[in-house]
Coordinates of C-alpha atoms in Angstrom, one line a residue:
M731 CA -15.8 27.9 -3.4
K732 CA -17.2 25.0 -5.1
I733 CA -14.3 24.2 -7.1
L734 CA -12.0 25.3 -4.7
K735 CA -13.3 22.4 -2.4
K736 CA -13.0 20.0 -5.4
N737 CA -9.5 20.4 -6.7
S738 CA -7.3 21.9 -3.8
D739 CA -8.3 19.0 -1.5
F740 CA -5.1 17.5 -1.4
T741 CA -5.8 14.9 1.6
T742 CA -8.3 13.2 -0.5
N743 CA -6.4 13.1 -3.5
I744 CA -2.9 11.7 -1.8
F745 CA -5.3 9.7 0.0
Y746 CA -6.2 7.8 -3.3
R747 CA -3.2 7.6 -4.8
F748 CA -1.6 5.4 -1.7
F749 CA -5.0 3.7 -1.0
V750 CA -5.4 2.2 -4.7
P751 CA -1.8 0.6 -5.3
T752 CA -1.6 -0.1 -1.7
L753 CA -4.7 -2.2 -1.3
L754 CA -3.9 -4.1 -4.8
S755 CA -0.4 -5.2 -3.0
S756 CA -1.7 -6.1 -0.1
L757 CA -4.6 -8.1 -1.7
C758 CA -1.6 -10.1 -3.6
L759 CA 0.1 -10.8 -0.5
A760 CA -3.0 -12.0 1.1
L761 CA -2.8 -14.3 -1.8
G762 CA 0.5 -15.5 -1.8
N763 CA -0.1 -16.5 1.6
I764 CA -3.3 -18.5 0.9
A765 CA -1.4 -19.9 -2.3
D766 CA 0.7 -22.6 -0.2
T767 CA -2.6 -23.9 1.7
L768 CA -4.8 -24.0 -1.4
F769 CA -2.7 -26.0 -3.5
V770 CA -1.2 -28.7 -0.7
G771 CA -4.9 -29.0 0.2
I772 CA -5.8 -29.8 -3.6
S773 CA -3.0 -32.2 -3.8
L774 CA -2.2 -33.5 -0.5
G775 CA -5.5 -33.4 1.5
Q776 CA -6.8 -32.7 5.0
S777 CA -3.3 -33.8 6.7
A778 CA -0.9 -31.9 4.6
V779 CA -3.2 -28.5 5.6
A780 CA -3.0 -29.6 9.1
A781 CA 0.8 -29.4 8.7
L782 CA 0.8 -26.2 7.4
G783 CA -1.6 -24.9 10.6
F784 CA 1.2 -26.2 12.7
S785 CA 3.8 -24.1 10.8
A786 CA 1.8 -21.1 11.1
P787 CA 3.4 -19.6 14.1
I788 CA 6.9 -19.7 12.7
Y789 CA 5.5 -16.5 10.4
M790 CA 3.9 -14.8 13.6
I791 CA 7.5 -15.1 15.1
Y792 CA 8.9 -13.6 11.8
N793 CA 6.2 -10.9 11.7
V794 CA 7.2 -9.9 15.1
L795 CA 10.5 -9.4 14.0
D796 CA 10.5 -8.2 10.6
L797 CA 7.3 -5.9 10.6
A798 CA 8.7 -4.2 14.0
I799 CA 11.8 -3.3 12.2
A800 CA 10.2 -2.5 8.3
M801 CA 7.6 -0.5 10.0
G802 CA 9.3 1.3 12.7
T803 CA 12.0 2.2 10.3
S804 CA 9.6 3.6 7.9
V805 CA 7.2 5.6 10.2
T806 CA 10.7 7.4 11.3
F807 CA 11.8 7.9 7.5
T808 CA 8.3 9.9 6.9
S809 CA 8.6 11.6 9.9
L810 CA 12.4 12.9 9.2
M811 CA 11.4 13.3 5.5
A812 CA 8.6 15.4 6.2
K813 CA 10.4 17.6 8.4
G814 CA 13.1 18.1 5.8
K815 CA 16.0 16.0 7.2
S816 CA 16.4 13.7 4.3
K817 CA 20.1 12.8 5.0
E818 CA 19.1 12.0 8.6
A819 CA 16.2 9.8 6.9
S820 CA 18.7 8.0 4.6
A821 CA 20.9 7.3 7.5
H822 CA 18.4 5.8 9.4
F823 CA 17.3 3.3 6.4
S824 CA 20.6 2.0 6.4
Q825 CA 21.1 1.3 10.2
M826 CA 17.6 -0.6 10.2
L827 CA 18.3 -2.4 7.1
S828 CA 21.7 -3.6 8.7
V829 CA 19.8 -4.1 11.9
S830 CA 17.1 -6.4 9.8
I831 CA 19.9 -8.7 8.1
L832 CA 21.5 -9.2 11.4
V833 CA 18.6 -10.5 12.9
S834 CA 17.5 -12.4 10.5
I835 CA 20.6 -14.5 10.1
V836 CA 20.3 -15.0 13.8
V837 CA 16.7 -16.3 13.5
A838 CA 17.8 -18.7 10.6
T839 CA 20.9 -20.0 12.7
L840 CA 18.6 -20.6 16.1
G841 CA 15.4 -22.0 14.1
T842 CA 17.8 -24.5 12.2
I843 CA 19.5 -25.9 15.1
F844 CA 16.8 -26.1 17.6
I845 CA 13.8 -27.2 15.1
S846 CA 12.9 -30.3 16.8
P847 CA 12.0 -29.0 20.2
I848 CA 10.3 -26.1 18.3
L849 CA 8.4 -28.8 16.2
T850 CA 7.2 -30.1 20.1
V851 CA 6.5 -26.4 21.1
L852 CA 4.2 -26.0 17.9
G853 CA 2.4 -29.5 18.6
A854 CA 3.2 -31.4 15.8
S855 CA 4.8 -33.8 18.2
S856 CA 1.9 -34.6 19.6
V857 CA 0.1 -36.0 16.1
G858 CA 3.3 -37.9 14.9
G859 CA 3.3 -39.6 11.5
T860 CA 3.0 -38.0 8.2
V861 CA 1.6 -34.7 10.0
Y862 CA 4.6 -34.2 11.4
S863 CA 7.1 -35.3 8.7
L864 CA 5.2 -32.7 6.4
T865 CA 5.7 -29.9 9.1
H866 CA 9.5 -30.6 9.9
Q867 CA 10.0 -30.1 5.9
Y868 CA 8.3 -26.9 5.7
V869 CA 9.6 -25.3 8.9
Q870 CA 13.3 -26.4 8.3
M871 CA 13.2 -24.8 4.8
L872 CA 11.2 -21.6 6.0
F873 CA 14.0 -21.3 8.9
L874 CA 16.8 -21.2 6.4
S875 CA 15.0 -18.4 4.0
A876 CA 14.5 -15.8 7.0
P877 CA 16.9 -13.0 5.5
L878 CA 14.9 -13.1 2.3
F879 CA 11.5 -12.2 4.3
F880 CA 12.9 -9.6 6.4
I881 CA 15.0 -7.7 3.6
N882 CA 11.8 -8.2 1.3
L883 CA 9.2 -6.7 3.7
I884 CA 11.8 -3.3 4.7
L885 CA 12.5 -2.7 1.4
Y886 CA 8.7 -2.7 0.4
F887 CA 7.7 -0.4 3.7
C888 CA 10.5 1.9 2.6
I889 CA 10.4 2.5 -0.8
R890 CA 6.8 3.5 -0.4
C891 CA 7.5 6.1 1.7
D892 CA 10.0 7.4 -0.7
N893 CA 7.5 8.5 -3.5
S894 CA 7.9 4.8 -5.0
E895 CA 4.3 3.5 -3.8
K896 CA 3.9 2.2 -7.4
L897 CA 7.2 0.2 -7.8
A898 CA 6.2 -1.2 -4.3
S899 CA 2.9 -2.0 -5.4
I900 CA 4.0 -3.8 -8.8
G901 CA 6.8 -5.6 -6.9
M902 CA 4.8 -6.8 -4.2
A903 CA 2.1 -7.9 -6.7
V904 CA 4.5 -9.5 -9.2
S905 CA 6.6 -11.5 -6.3
N906 CA 3.3 -12.8 -5.5
T907 CA 1.8 -13.9 -8.5
V908 CA 5.2 -15.8 -9.1
D909 CA 5.1 -17.4 -5.7
C910 CA 1.3 -18.4 -6.6
L911 CA 2.0 -19.7 -10.0
L912 CA 5.0 -21.9 -9.1
S913 CA 3.1 -23.4 -6.2
L914 CA 0.5 -24.5 -8.6
V915 CA 3.1 -25.8 -10.8
L916 CA 5.6 -27.5 -8.5
I917 CA 3.2 -28.6 -5.7
V918 CA -0.1 -30.2 -8.4
F919 CA 2.2 -30.6 -11.4
F920 CA 5.4 -31.7 -10.0
D921 CA 3.8 -33.1 -7.1
M922 CA 6.7 -31.5 -4.6
G923 CA 4.2 -31.0 -1.7
V924 CA 5.1 -29.0 1.1
K925 CA 8.8 -28.5 -0.5
G926 CA 7.5 -26.9 -3.8
A927 CA 5.2 -24.8 -1.4
M928 CA 8.6 -23.5 0.1
Y929 CA 10.6 -23.5 -3.5
A930 CA 7.6 -21.2 -4.6
T931 CA 7.7 -18.8 -1.8
I932 CA 11.5 -18.2 -1.9
I933 CA 11.6 -17.4 -5.2
G934 CA 8.6 -15.3 -4.7
Q935 CA 10.8 -13.5 -2.1
V936 CA 13.7 -13.3 -4.2
T937 CA 11.8 -11.6 -7.2
G938 CA 10.6 -9.0 -4.6
I939 CA 13.9 -8.0 -3.5
L940 CA 15.4 -7.7 -6.9
M941 CA 12.0 -5.7 -8.0
F942 CA 12.2 -3.1 -5.1
S943 CA 16.2 -2.9 -5.3
A944 CA 15.5 -0.7 -8.5
H945 CA 14.4 2.2 -6.3
F946 CA 18.0 2.5 -5.5
F947 CA 18.8 3.7 -8.8
K948 CA 16.3 6.0 -9.1
K949 CA 16.7 9.7 -10.2
G950 CA 15.1 11.2 -6.5
S951 CA 15.8 8.0 -4.4
H952 CA 16.6 9.4 -0.7
L953 CA 17.3 5.9 0.0
K954 CA 20.7 4.8 0.0
F955 CA 22.3 1.8 1.8
I956 CA 25.5 2.0 3.1
P957 CA 26.3 -0.7 5.5
K958 CA 27.2 0.9 9.2
L959 CA 27.1 -0.1 12.6
P960 CA 23.5 0.5 14.3
V961 CA 23.1 2.9 17.0
F962 CA 21.2 1.8 19.9
K963 CA 19.4 5.1 20.5
D964 CA 18.4 5.1 16.9
V965 CA 17.2 1.8 16.2
G966 CA 15.3 2.0 19.6
V967 CA 13.3 4.8 18.3
S968 CA 12.3 2.9 15.7
L969 CA 11.6 -0.2 17.3
K970 CA 9.2 1.3 19.8
L971 CA 7.4 2.4 16.7
G972 CA 7.1 -1.1 15.1
I973 CA 6.6 -3.2 18.0
S974 CA 3.4 -1.2 18.7
S975 CA 1.7 -2.8 15.7
S976 CA 4.3 -5.9 15.2
S977 CA 2.9 -7.1 18.8
Q978 CA -0.2 -8.6 17.1
Y979 CA 1.9 -11.6 15.8
L980 CA 3.6 -12.3 19.1
F981 CA 0.1 -12.8 20.7
N982 CA -0.9 -14.6 17.5
F983 CA 2.1 -16.8 18.2
F984 CA 0.3 -17.8 21.5
S985 CA -2.8 -17.5 20.3
I986 CA -2.3 -20.2 17.6
L987 CA -0.5 -22.5 19.9
A988 CA -3.5 -22.5 22.8
V989 CA -6.0 -22.4 19.9
N990 CA -4.6 -25.7 18.3
N991 CA -4.1 -27.6 21.3
M992 CA -7.8 -26.6 22.3
L993 CA -8.6 -28.0 18.7
I994 CA -6.4 -31.3 19.1
S995 CA -8.5 -32.2 22.7
I996 CA -11.9 -31.7 21.5
S997 CA -11.8 -32.6 17.7
G998 CA -8.5 -34.1 16.6
E999 CA -6.5 -33.2 13.5
S1000 CA -9.9 -32.2 11.5
G1001 CA -10.4 -29.2 13.8
V1002 CA -6.5 -28.1 13.2
A1003 CA -7.3 -28.2 9.9
V1004 CA -10.8 -25.9 9.7
Y1005 CA -8.7 -23.6 11.9
N1006 CA -5.8 -23.1 9.2
V1007 CA -8.4 -22.8 6.5
V1008 CA -10.0 -20.4 8.2
Q1009 CA -7.4 -18.4 9.2
N1010 CA -6.3 -18.6 5.4
I1011 CA -9.7 -17.2 4.3
F1012 CA -8.9 -14.5 7.0
Y1013 CA -5.9 -13.9 5.3
I1014 CA -8.1 -11.7 2.4
F1015 CA -9.7 -9.5 4.7
N1016 CA -6.6 -9.0 6.6
G1017 CA -4.9 -8.1 3.1
I1018 CA -8.2 -5.4 2.9
F1019 CA -7.7 -4.2 6.4
D1020 CA -3.6 -4.0 6.1
G1021 CA -4.1 -2.1 2.6
M1022 CA -6.4 0.6 4.7
G1023 CA -3.5 0.5 7.3
L1024 CA -0.8 0.9 5.3
T1025 CA -2.5 3.8 3.6
V1026 CA -3.1 5.6 6.6
Q1027 CA 0.7 4.7 8.4
P1028 CA 2.6 6.9 5.8
L1029 CA -0.2 9.6 5.4
S1030 CA -0.9 10.3 9.0
A1031 CA 3.0 10.5 10.1
T1032 CA 3.6 13.1 7.4
F1033 CA 0.5 14.9 8.5
F1034 CA 1.2 14.7 12.0
A1035 CA 4.4 15.9 11.4
E1036 CA 3.3 18.7 9.7
R1037 CA 0.9 19.1 12.7
N1038 CA -1.9 19.2 10.0
K1039 CA -4.4 18.0 12.1
K1040 CA -7.4 18.0 9.7
A1041 CA -5.6 16.2 7.5
V1042 CA -4.7 13.4 10.0
D1043 CA -8.3 13.2 10.8
K1044 CA -9.2 13.2 7.2
V1045 CA -7.1 10.3 6.4
R1046 CA -8.2 8.3 9.1
N1047 CA -12.5 8.9 8.5
L1048 CA -11.7 7.8 5.1
S1049 CA -10.1 4.7 5.7
L1050 CA -12.9 3.6 8.1
I1051 CA -15.5 4.7 5.3
W1052 CA -13.7 2.1 2.8
V1053 CA -12.9 -0.3 5.6
V1054 CA -16.7 -1.0 6.7
A1055 CA -17.9 -1.2 3.2
I1056 CA -15.4 -3.7 2.1
A1057 CA -15.9 -5.7 4.7
L1058 CA -19.5 -6.0 4.4
V1059 CA -19.7 -6.5 0.7
L1060 CA -16.5 -9.3 1.0
S1061 CA -18.5 -10.7 4.3
V1062 CA -21.5 -11.6 2.0
V1063 CA -20.0 -12.7 -0.6
V1064 CA -18.0 -15.3 1.5
S1065 CA -20.9 -16.6 3.2
I1066 CA -22.6 -17.2 0.7
F1067 CA -19.8 -19.7 -0.8
A1068 CA -18.6 -20.7 2.5
D1069 CA -19.1 -24.4 1.7
S1070 CA -17.5 -24.6 -1.7
I1071 CA -14.7 -22.2 -0.4
C1072 CA -13.9 -24.9 2.4
M1073 CA -13.6 -27.7 -0.1
V1074 CA -11.6 -26.0 -2.2
F1075 CA -8.9 -25.6 0.4
G1076 CA -9.0 -29.5 0.9
L1077 CA -11.4 -30.2 3.7
D1078 CA -13.5 -33.2 3.4
E1079 CA -16.9 -32.5 2.5
T1080 CA -18.3 -33.7 5.7
I1081 CA -16.4 -31.6 7.9
A1082 CA -16.8 -28.3 5.4
D1083 CA -20.5 -29.0 5.6
N1084 CA -20.4 -29.2 9.6
F1085 CA -17.7 -27.1 11.1
G1086 CA -15.9 -25.3 8.3
A1087 CA -18.8 -23.4 6.9
F1088 CA -20.4 -22.4 10.1
A1089 CA -16.8 -21.2 11.1
T1090 CA -16.1 -19.1 8.0
R1091 CA -19.6 -17.6 8.7
M1092 CA -18.9 -16.3 11.9
L1093 CA -15.4 -15.0 10.9
C1094 CA -17.4 -12.7 8.4
L1095 CA -19.9 -11.7 11.2
G1096 CA -16.7 -10.2 13.3
S1097 CA -15.2 -8.8 9.9
V1098 CA -16.4 -5.0 10.5
F1099 CA -15.2 -4.9 13.7
A1100 CA -11.7 -6.5 12.5
G1101 CA -11.2 -3.7 10.1
I1102 CA -12.1 -1.0 12.4
N1103 CA -9.6 -2.4 14.9
V1104 CA -7.1 -2.6 12.5
V1105 CA -7.0 0.6 10.7
M1106 CA -7.2 2.2 14.0
S1107 CA -3.9 0.5 15.5
Y1108 CA -2.0 1.7 12.5
Y1109 CA -3.4 5.2 13.0
Y1110 CA -2.6 5.6 16.7
Q1111 CA 1.0 4.1 15.9
A1112 CA 1.6 6.9 12.9
T1113 CA 0.5 9.6 15.0
N1114 CA 2.8 8.4 18.1
K1115 CA 0.4 6.9 20.6
E1116 CA 2.1 3.2 20.4
L1117 CA 0.3 2.4 23.8
N1118 CA -2.8 2.7 22.5
S1119 CA -1.7 0.3 19.5
F1120 CA -0.4 -2.0 21.7
I1121 CA -3.2 -2.1 23.4
I1122 CA -5.6 -2.9 20.6
N1123 CA -3.2 -5.7 19.3
A1124 CA -3.0 -7.1 22.7
L1125 CA -6.9 -7.4 23.2
R1126 CA -7.9 -8.4 20.0
N1127 CA -5.0 -11.1 19.4
F1128 CA -4.3 -12.7 22.8
L1129 CA -6.3 -11.5 25.6
V1130 CA -9.8 -11.5 24.4
Y1131 CA -9.0 -13.7 21.4
V1132 CA -7.7 -16.9 23.7
S1133 CA -10.1 -16.1 26.6
A1134 CA -12.8 -16.5 24.1
F1135 CA -12.0 -19.6 22.6
F1136 CA -11.3 -21.2 25.9
A1137 CA -14.6 -20.2 27.0
F1138 CA -16.4 -21.6 23.9
S1139 CA -14.4 -24.8 23.8
F1140 CA -16.6 -26.0 26.5
F1141 CA -19.7 -26.0 24.2
G1142 CA -17.7 -28.7 21.9
V1143 CA -16.2 -27.8 18.3
S1144 CA -19.7 -27.2 17.0
L1145 CA -20.0 -23.8 18.4
F1146 CA -16.1 -23.0 19.0
W1147 CA -16.1 -20.7 15.9
V1148 CA -18.5 -17.9 18.0
A1149 CA -15.6 -16.8 19.5
F1150 CA -14.3 -15.0 16.2
P1151 CA -17.3 -12.6 16.1
V1152 CA -16.9 -12.3 20.2
I1153 CA -13.5 -11.4 19.9
E1154 CA -13.6 -8.2 17.5
A1155 CA -16.6 -6.9 18.9
V1156 CA -15.3 -7.1 22.7
S1157 CA -12.3 -6.0 21.8
L1158 CA -13.8 -2.7 20.2
L1159 CA -15.6 -1.8 23.1
V1160 CA -12.8 -2.2 25.5
W1161 CA -10.2 -0.5 23.8
V1162 CA -12.4 2.4 22.8
I1163 CA -13.3 2.6 26.9
V1164 CA -9.6 2.1 28.0
V1165 CA -7.8 4.5 25.5
R1166 CA -9.8 7.3 27.0
L1167 CA -8.3 6.4 30.6
P1168 CA -5.5 9.1 31.5
F1169 CA -2.6 6.3 31.6
A1170 CA -3.0 5.9 28.1
Q1171 CA -3.5 9.4 26.6
K1172 CA -0.5 11.1 25.1
A1173 CA 0.3 15.1 24.8
K1174 CA -1.5 16.0 21.7
T1175 CA -0.5 18.7 19.1
E1176 CA -2.0 22.0 20.3
V1177 CA -4.2 22.9 17.3
E1178 CA -4.1 26.6 18.5
E1179 CA -0.5 26.5 17.6
T1180 CA -0.9 25.6 13.9
Y1181 CA -2.6 27.7 11.0
T1182 CA -3.4 26.1 8.0
K1183 CA -4.8 27.8 5.0
T1184 CA -5.4 26.4 1.1
I1185 CA -5.6 29.1 -1.4
R1186 CA -6.1 29.5 -5.4
N1187 CA -3.4 31.2 -7.5
K1188 CA -4.6 34.7 -7.4
N1189 CA -2.7 37.6 -5.9
E1190 CA -5.7 38.7 -3.6
E1191 CA -5.9 35.1 -1.9
L1192 CA -2.2 35.7 -1.2
G1193 CA -2.8 39.2 0.3
S1194 CA -5.5 37.7 2.9
L1195 CA -3.2 35.1 3.7
L1196 CA -0.7 37.4 4.6
A1197 CA -2.7 39.3 6.6
D1198 CA -4.0 36.2 8.4
I1199 CA -0.3 35.2 8.8
E1200 CA 0.8 38.5 10.4
A1201 CA -2.4 37.8 12.8
F1202 CA -1.5 34.4 13.7
C1203 CA 2.5 35.2 14.6
E1204 CA 1.2 38.4 16.6
E1205 CA -1.0 36.1 19.1
R1206 CA 1.8 33.7 19.7
G1207 CA 4.1 37.0 20.7
A1208 CA 6.5 36.9 17.6
T1209 CA 8.7 40.1 17.2
F1210 CA 8.6 42.2 14.1
K1211 CA 11.8 40.9 12.8
Q1212 CA 9.9 37.1 12.9
I1213 CA 6.7 38.6 11.5
Y1214 CA 8.6 40.2 8.8
Y1215 CA 10.8 37.4 7.4
V1216 CA 7.7 34.4 7.7
N1217 CA 6.1 37.0 5.5
L1218 CA 8.5 37.6 3.2
I1219 CA 9.3 33.7 3.2
V1220 CA 5.6 33.1 2.7
E1221 CA 5.1 36.1 -0.2
E1222 CA 8.5 35.1 -2.3
I1223 CA 7.8 31.3 -2.3
C1224 CA 4.2 31.6 -3.1
G1225 CA 4.7 34.0 -5.8
A1226 CA 8.1 31.9 -7.2
I1227 CA 5.0 29.2 -7.4
M1228 CA 2.6 31.1 -8.9
H1229 CA 4.5 32.8 -11.5
N1230 CA 6.7 29.5 -12.6
G1231 CA 4.6 26.4 -11.5
F1232 CA 1.3 28.1 -12.6
K1233 CA 2.1 29.0 -16.1
D1234 CA -0.1 26.8 -17.6
K1235 CA -2.2 25.5 -15.0
K1236 CA -6.0 27.5 -14.3
D1237 CA -6.8 25.6 -11.2
G1238 CA -3.7 26.0 -9.1
Y1239 CA -3.8 25.6 -5.2
I1240 CA -1.6 26.1 -2.7
Q1241 CA -2.1 24.8 0.5
L1242 CA 0.0 26.1 3.8
T1243 CA 0.4 25.1 7.2
L1244 CA 2.2 27.3 9.7
V1245 CA 3.5 26.1 13.1
A1246 CA 4.8 28.1 16.0
A1247 CA 7.4 25.7 17.4
D1248 CA 8.5 25.6 20.9
N1249 CA 11.6 27.0 20.8
Q1250 CA 10.3 30.8 19.3
S1251 CA 10.8 29.5 15.9
F1252 CA 8.3 28.8 13.1
E1253 CA 8.1 26.0 10.6
L1254 CA 6.1 26.2 7.1
Y1255 CA 4.6 23.5 5.4
I1256 CA 3.5 24.3 1.7
R1257 CA 2.1 22.1 -0.9
D1258 CA 1.0 22.7 -4.2
N1259 CA -0.5 21.2 -7.1
A1260 CA 1.7 22.9 -10.0
D1261 CA 3.7 20.7 -12.4
K1262 CA 7.1 19.9 -11.0
F1263 CA 8.9 22.4 -9.6
D1264 CA 11.6 23.6 -6.8
P1265 CA 11.6 27.2 -6.0
F1266 CA 14.8 26.5 -4.9
S1267 CA 16.3 25.6 -7.9
L1268 CA 15.9 29.1 -9.6
N1269 CA 19.2 30.3 -10.3
T1270 CA 19.9 32.8 -7.9
G1271 CA 23.9 32.8 -8.3
K1272 CA 24.1 35.8 -10.3
I1273 CA 21.2 38.2 -9.2
T1274 CA 22.0 41.7 -8.2
M1275 CA 19.6 44.5 -7.4
E1276 CA 20.2 45.7 -11.0
N1277 CA 19.6 42.9 -13.0
S1278 CA 16.6 41.7 -10.9
Q1279 CA 14.4 44.7 -12.2
E1280 CA 15.0 43.1 -15.9
D1281 CA 12.4 40.3 -16.0
D1282 CA 9.9 38.7 -13.9
D1283 CA 12.3 35.5 -13.6
S1284 CA 15.0 37.8 -11.8
M1285 CA 12.6 38.9 -9.2
D1286 CA 11.5 35.4 -8.4
A1287 CA 15.1 34.5 -8.2
L1288 CA 15.9 37.6 -6.1
G1289 CA 13.1 36.8 -3.9
I1290 CA 14.4 33.1 -3.3
M1291 CA 17.6 34.4 -2.6
L1292 CA 16.5 36.2 0.0
V1293 CA 14.5 33.4 1.4
K1294 CA 17.4 31.4 1.6
K1295 CA 19.7 33.8 3.4
N1296 CA 16.7 34.6 6.2
A1297 CA 15.5 31.0 6.4
K1298 CA 17.4 28.7 9.3
D1299 CA 16.4 25.8 7.0
F1300 CA 14.6 24.7 4.2
F1301 CA 13.9 21.5 2.2
Y1302 CA 11.8 20.4 -1.0
R1303 CA 10.5 16.9 -2.5
N1304 CA 8.0 15.9 -4.9
Y1305 CA 5.6 13.6 -3.0
Q1306 CA 2.7 11.9 -4.5
G1307 CA 2.4 14.4 -7.6
F1308 CA 2.9 17.2 -5.6
N1309 CA 5.3 19.7 -4.5
T1310 CA 6.1 19.8 -1.3
L1311 CA 8.4 22.4 0.9
T1312 CA 9.3 22.5 4.5
V1313 CA 11.1 25.8 5.7
K1314 CA 12.0 26.8 9.5
V1315 CA 12.3 30.6 10.1

């Protein structure tokens, strides 16, 4: 049984197939985010760093919109695919990509027209001079390039969920590497300042879009873009899911504005520069946290759609273990070199020693709590508990965030930064209490209506599985006919997998989840570790009762023909290296 546990753990295997490339791509994205501040600070100094700090809220507004669209679309797409509705999933992607393009054009147009009042709201007008000029240059180009950010993000999120996590990770890594290298060349060597930073970012976005677009030509791709008018109801479903997580950036927008203004009052330009540097350091932490969250999101959505609660819980627990371990190690390293890191970002040595290093260490102190908050936000979103996700983001990105900084502002800039660990710890404590209240609860999948079992490539284990299924169906009041058809379908599909998929595989395993649906029907989710094999691809066109006795292949084909005849619906795809079948009886 130890062998069974080790090799048949589909959840763990799929988790690590997602986790490694997603974590790397998220870290590359984080490095791309800090490249501008790093090289601008090296080349132009503290004033330019402050200018980028004033520009940061624009990215928050982008993320509110493009992440809501991208994340909501990917969750809906994943759920539809898990239920075997590939055509609906593809159509939904087309709708949402059209929405993303339209929204980005509106953002670019309005931002360009109203740039002067926007800069006033951002607080750049209050400092004027060089800082204002640099902020204007950066923000203007940022608005003009809005469509690139929106298209890039929705493609990245969706191709990950369509069995192309490697392409998504490579594309993200390459696009951000291009961004970093060009930032170095254009800012440091060609002395192009903030314009060089923006040119590098634009070229990086274009690179990502071109690489992600290769997925449309991949064999087996379910993502097809056919421009069409969006259906309000369908768009609303995805936006509701996405906004629960992207709302954090709307909160960040107001929070950054509030904190920047507090810092202008108590320490001037230098305080804003320190805050921007610490925010950029947090991008590294957040890259890891988002990598964990983006691993939780598609896997939890898939297993949740399959009613596999054990798998959903395992994905969440693995992510929490990893996020805590990595946050602890990274916090220690960053804390040790805090002074040097701040000076690399362009802070004056005195400012770095007095405020920057302390602020960085306070950020590290709250990193474990922050990681838990982020992972759980993604988990709740993927399991249709959007309100819980919204509560977490509202607390840590706005309600507790602004309150904590406001309270510590009375103690001066020296202790202002203690707010960082307080924010994450208090947010964690509050949401753990709040999500247990009745209004935050949502109807849960009834565990007793789901049966899950993993068997080895042995006929006796298949026999035991069929006996369990019969008992499960009887307990749910299934008719004799229903029980017969469910057992027939399971026996024929598993038999075909054992005979054809496991020909040269000694450690073959099949995981089956049977769900008693509300409409007196049953849903089967079957996953195996065989070589790529679709039982429904067996040639059933010329099978008769006479020739089916000639060989085992013909018998398998006859069995699949019976499955096709008696199943209401069926769907196959190879997902994360495993064969996945969905059958409705």
